[in-house]
Coordinates of N, CA and C in Angstrom, one line a residue:
X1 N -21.0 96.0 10.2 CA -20.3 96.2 9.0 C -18.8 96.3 9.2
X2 N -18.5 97.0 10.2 CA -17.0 96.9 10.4 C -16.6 95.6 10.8
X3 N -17.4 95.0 11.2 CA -16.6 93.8 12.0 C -16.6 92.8 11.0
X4 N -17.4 93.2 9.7 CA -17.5 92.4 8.6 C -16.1 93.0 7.7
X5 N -16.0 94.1 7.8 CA -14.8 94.8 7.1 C -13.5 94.4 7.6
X6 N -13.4 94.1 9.4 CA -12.6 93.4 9.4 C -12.2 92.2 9.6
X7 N -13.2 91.4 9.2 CA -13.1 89.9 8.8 C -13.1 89.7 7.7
X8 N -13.1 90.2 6.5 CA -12.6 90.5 5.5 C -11.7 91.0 5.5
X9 N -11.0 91.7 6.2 CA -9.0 92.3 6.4 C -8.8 91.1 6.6
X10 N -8.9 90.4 7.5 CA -8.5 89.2 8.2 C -8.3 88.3 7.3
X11 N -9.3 87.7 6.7 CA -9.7 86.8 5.4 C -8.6 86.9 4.4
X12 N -8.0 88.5 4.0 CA -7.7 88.5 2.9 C -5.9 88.3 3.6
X13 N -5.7 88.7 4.5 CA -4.3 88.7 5.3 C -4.1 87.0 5.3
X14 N -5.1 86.1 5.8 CA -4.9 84.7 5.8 C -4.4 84.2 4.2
X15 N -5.3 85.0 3.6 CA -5.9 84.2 1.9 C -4.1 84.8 1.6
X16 N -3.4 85.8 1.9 CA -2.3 86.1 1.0 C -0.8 85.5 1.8
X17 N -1.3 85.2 3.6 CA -0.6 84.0 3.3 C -0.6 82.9 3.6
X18 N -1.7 81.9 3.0 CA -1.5 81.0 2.3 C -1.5 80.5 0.5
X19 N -1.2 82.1 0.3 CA -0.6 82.5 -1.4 C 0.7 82.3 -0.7
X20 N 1.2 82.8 0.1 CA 2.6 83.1 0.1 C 3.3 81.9 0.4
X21 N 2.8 81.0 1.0 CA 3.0 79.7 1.5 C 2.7 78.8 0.5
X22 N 2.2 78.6 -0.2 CA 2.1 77.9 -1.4 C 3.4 78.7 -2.2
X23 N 3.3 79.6 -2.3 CA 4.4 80.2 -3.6 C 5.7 79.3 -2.6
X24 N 6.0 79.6 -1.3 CA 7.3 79.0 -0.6 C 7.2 77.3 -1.7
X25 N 6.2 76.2 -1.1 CA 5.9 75.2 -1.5 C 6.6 75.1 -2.7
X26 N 5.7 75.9 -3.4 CA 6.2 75.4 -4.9 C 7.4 75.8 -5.2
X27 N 8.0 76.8 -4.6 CA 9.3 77.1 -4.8 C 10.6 75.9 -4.2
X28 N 10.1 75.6 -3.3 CA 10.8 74.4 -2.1 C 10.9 73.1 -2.9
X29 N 9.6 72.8 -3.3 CA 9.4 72.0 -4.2 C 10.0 71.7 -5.6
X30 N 10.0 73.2 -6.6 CA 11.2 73.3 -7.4 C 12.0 73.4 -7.3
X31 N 12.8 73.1 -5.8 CA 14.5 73.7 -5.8 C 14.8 71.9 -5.3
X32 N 14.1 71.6 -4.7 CA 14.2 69.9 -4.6 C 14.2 69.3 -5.6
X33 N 13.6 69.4 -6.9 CA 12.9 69.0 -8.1 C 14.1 68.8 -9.0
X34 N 14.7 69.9 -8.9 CA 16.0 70.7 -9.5 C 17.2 70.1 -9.3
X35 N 17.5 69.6 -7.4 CA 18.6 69.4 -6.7 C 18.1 68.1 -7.3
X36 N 17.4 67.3 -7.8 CA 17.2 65.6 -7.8 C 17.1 65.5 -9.4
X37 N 17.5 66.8 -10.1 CA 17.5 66.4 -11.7 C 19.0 66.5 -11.7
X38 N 19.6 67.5 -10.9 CA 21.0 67.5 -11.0 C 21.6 66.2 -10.5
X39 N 21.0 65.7 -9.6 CA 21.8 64.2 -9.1 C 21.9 63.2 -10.0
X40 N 20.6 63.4 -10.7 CA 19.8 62.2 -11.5 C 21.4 62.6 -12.8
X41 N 21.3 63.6 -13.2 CA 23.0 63.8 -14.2 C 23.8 63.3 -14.0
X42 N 24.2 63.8 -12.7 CA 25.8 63.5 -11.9 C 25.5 61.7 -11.7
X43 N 25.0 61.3 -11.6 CA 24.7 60.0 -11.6 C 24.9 59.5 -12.8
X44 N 24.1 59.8 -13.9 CA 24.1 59.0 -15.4 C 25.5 59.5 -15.4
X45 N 26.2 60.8 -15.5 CA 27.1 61.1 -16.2 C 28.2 59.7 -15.4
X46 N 28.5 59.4 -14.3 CA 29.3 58.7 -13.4 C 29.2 57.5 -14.1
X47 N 27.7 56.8 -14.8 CA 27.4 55.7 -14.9 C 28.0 55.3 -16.2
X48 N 27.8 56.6 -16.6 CA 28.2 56.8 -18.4 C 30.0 56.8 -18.4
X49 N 30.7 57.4 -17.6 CA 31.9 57.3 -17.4 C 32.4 55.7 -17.2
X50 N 31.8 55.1 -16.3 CA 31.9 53.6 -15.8 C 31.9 52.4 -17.1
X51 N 31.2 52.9 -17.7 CA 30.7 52.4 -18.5 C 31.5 52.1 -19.5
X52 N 32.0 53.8 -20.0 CA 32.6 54.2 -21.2 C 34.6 52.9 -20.6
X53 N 34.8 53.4 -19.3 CA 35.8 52.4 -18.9 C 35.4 51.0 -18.8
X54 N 34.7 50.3 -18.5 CA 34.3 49.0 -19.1 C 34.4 48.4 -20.5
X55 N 33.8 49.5 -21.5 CA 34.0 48.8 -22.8 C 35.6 49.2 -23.6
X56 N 35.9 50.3 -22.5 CA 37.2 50.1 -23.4 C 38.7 49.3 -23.0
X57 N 37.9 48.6 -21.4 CA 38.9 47.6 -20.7 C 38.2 46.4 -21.8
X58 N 36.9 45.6 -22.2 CA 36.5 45.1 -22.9 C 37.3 45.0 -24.3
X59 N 37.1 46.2 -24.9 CA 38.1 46.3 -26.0 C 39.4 46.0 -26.3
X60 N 40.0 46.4 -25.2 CA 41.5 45.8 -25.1 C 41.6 44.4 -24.9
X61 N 41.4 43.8 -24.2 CA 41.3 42.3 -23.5 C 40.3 41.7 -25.2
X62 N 39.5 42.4 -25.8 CA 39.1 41.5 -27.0 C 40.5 41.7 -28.1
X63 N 41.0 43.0 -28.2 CA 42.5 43.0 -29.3 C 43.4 42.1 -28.4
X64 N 43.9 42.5 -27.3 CA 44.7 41.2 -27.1 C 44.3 39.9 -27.3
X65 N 43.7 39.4 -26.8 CA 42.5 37.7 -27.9 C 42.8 37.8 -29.3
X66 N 42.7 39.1 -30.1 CA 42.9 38.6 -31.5 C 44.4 38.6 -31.9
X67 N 45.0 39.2 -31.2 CA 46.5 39.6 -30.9 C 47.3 38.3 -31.0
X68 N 46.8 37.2 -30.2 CA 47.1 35.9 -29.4 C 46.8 35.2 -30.3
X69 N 45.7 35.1 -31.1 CA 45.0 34.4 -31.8 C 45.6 33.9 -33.3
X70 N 46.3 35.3 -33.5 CA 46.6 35.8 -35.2 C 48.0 34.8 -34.6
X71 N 48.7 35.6 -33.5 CA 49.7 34.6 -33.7 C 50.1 33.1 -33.0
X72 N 48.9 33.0 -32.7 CA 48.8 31.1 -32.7 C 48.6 31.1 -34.1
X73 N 47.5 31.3 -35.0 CA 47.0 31.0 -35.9 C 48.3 31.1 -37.5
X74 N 49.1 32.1 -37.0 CA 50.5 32.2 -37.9 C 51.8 31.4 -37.9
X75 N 51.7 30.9 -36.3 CA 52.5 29.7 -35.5 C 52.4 28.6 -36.5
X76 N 51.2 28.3 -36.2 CA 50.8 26.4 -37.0 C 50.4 26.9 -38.5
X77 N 50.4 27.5 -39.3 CA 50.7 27.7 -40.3 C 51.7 27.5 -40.4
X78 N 52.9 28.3 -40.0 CA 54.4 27.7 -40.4 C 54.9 26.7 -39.8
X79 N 54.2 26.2 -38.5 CA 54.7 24.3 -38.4 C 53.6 24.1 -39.2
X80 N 52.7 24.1 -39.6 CA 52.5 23.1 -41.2 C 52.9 23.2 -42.7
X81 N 53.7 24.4 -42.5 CA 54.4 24.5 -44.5 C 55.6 24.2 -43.8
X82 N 56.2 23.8 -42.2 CA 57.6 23.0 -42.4 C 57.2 21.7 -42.6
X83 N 56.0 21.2 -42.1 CA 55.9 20.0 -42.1 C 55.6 19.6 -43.7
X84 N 55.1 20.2 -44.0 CA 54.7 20.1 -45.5 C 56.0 19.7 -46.5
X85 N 56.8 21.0 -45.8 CA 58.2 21.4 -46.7 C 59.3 20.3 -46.4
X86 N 59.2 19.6 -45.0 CA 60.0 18.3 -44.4 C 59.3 17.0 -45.5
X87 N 58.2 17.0 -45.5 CA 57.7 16.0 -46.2 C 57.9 16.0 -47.3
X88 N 57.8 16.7 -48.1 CA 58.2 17.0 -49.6 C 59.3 16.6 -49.7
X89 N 60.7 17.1 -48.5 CA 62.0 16.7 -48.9 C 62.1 15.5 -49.1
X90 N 61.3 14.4 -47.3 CA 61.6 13.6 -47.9 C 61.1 12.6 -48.9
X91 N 59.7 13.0 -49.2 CA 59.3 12.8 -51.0 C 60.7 12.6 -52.1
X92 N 60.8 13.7 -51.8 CA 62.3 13.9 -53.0 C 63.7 13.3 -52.9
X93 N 63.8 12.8 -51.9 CA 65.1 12.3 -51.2 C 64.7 10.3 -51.4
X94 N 63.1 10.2 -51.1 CA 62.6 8.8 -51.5 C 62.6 8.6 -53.1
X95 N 62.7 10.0 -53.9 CA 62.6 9.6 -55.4 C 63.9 9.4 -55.8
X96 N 65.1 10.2 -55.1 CA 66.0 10.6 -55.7 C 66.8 8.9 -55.1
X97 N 66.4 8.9 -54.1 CA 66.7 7.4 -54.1 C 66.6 6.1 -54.9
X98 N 65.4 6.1 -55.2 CA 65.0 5.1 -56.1 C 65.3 5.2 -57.6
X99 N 65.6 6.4 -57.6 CA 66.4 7.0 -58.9 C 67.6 6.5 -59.2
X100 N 68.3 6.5 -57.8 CA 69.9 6.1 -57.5 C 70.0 4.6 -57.5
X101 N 68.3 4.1 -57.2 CA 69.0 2.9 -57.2 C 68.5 2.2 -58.1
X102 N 67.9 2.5 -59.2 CA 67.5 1.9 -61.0 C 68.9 2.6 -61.6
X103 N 69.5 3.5 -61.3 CA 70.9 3.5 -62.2 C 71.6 2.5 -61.5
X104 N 71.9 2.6 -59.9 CA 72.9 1.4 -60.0 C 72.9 -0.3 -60.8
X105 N 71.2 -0.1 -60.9 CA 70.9 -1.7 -60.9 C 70.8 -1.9 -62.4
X106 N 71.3 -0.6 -63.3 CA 71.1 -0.6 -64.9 C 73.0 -0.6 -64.8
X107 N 73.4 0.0 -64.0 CA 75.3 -0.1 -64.1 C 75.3 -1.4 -63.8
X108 N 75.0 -2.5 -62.6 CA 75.7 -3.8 -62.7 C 75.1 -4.4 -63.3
X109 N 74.0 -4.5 -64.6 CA 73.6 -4.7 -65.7 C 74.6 -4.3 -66.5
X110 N 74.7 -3.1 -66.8 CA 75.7 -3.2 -68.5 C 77.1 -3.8 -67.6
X111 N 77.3 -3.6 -66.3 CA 79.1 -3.9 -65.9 C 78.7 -5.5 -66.1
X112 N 77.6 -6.4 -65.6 CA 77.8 -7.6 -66.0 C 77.6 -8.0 -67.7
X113 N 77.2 -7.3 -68.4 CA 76.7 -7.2 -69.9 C 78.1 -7.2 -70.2
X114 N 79.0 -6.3 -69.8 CA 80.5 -6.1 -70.0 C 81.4 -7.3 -69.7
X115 N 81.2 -7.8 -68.5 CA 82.0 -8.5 -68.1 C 81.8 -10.0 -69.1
X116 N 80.5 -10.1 -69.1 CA 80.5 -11.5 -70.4 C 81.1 -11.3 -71.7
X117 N 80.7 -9.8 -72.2 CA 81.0 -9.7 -73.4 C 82.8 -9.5 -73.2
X118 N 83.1 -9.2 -72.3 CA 84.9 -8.7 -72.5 C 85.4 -10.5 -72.1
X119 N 84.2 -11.2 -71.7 CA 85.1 -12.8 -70.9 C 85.1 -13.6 -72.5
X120 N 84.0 -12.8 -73.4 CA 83.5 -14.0 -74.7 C 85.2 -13.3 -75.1
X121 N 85.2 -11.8 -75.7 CA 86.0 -11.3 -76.3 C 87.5 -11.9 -75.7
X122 N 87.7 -12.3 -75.0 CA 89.2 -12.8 -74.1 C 89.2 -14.2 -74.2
X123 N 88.5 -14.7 -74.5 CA 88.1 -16.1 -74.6 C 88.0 -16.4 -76.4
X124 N 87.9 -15.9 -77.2 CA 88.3 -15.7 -78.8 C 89.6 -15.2 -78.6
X125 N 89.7 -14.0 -78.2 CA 91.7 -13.7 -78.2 C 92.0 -15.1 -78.3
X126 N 92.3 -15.7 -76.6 CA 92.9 -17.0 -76.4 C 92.9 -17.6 -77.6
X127 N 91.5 -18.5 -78.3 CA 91.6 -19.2 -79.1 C 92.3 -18.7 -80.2
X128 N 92.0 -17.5 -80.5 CA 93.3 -17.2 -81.9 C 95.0 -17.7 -81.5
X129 N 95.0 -16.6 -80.3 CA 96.4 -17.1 -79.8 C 96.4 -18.9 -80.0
X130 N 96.1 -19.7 -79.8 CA 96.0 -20.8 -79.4 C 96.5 -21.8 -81.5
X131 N 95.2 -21.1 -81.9 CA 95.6 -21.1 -83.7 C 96.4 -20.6 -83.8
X132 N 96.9 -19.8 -83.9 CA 98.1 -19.2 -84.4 C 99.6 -19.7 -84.0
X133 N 99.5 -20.5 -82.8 CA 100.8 -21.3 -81.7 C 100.7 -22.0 -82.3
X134 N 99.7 -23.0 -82.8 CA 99.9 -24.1 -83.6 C 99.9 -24.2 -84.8
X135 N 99.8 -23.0 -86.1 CA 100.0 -22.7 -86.6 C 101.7 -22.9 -87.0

């Protein structure tokens, strides 16, 4: 009976430590568990920083593009309302010509309409003069 009492000391001295060796375990185990959730953070957080600099080098480089864009796009707008504005002039410079040149060509009209009517009218003077000398 004693030797059973002390193999039951024994038993129970083993049995508490490998309680106490399991508690180490699990403790070992949650402090590993722990150190690899903190990594697993410091990691995203790095990734998430990386990241967050990526899209806002992305962002920029896309406003500069629209930056560029607006003023190409404002460029040839106004070379096409000069070209527009050049062509209109000379629209208006081809009207104002043609304009200039149906008056000139209505002035050597009436100046030749003149010149007959003042050659008939100088041409009756004479004859009167001419009646009237022999007269």
């Amino acid at each position: 009976a004693v030797e059973d009492a002390a193999e039951a000391v024994q038993l129970k001295a083993r049995l508490e430590d490998a309680k106490n060796a399991a508690d180490a375990a699990c403790g070992a185990a949650a402090s590993s568990a722990s150190a690899a959730a903190d990594a697993h953070r410091e990691s995203a957080s790095a990734l998430e920083t990386s990241i967050n600099a990526e899209l806002q080098a992305a962002r920029a480089a896309r406003d500069a593009a629209e930056a560029r864009a607006t003023e190409a796009l404002a460029s040839a707008h106004a070379y096409g309302k000069r070209a527009v504005d050049a062509e209109t002039s000379v629209a208006d410079a081809v009207q104002r010509a043609a304009e200039a040149e149906a008056r000139l060509k209505a002035l050597e009209e009436a100046m030749t309409g003149m010149s007959e009517t003042g050659q008939a009218e100088l041409a009756k003077l004479k004859s009167r003069l001419n009646d009237e000398r022999k007269k």
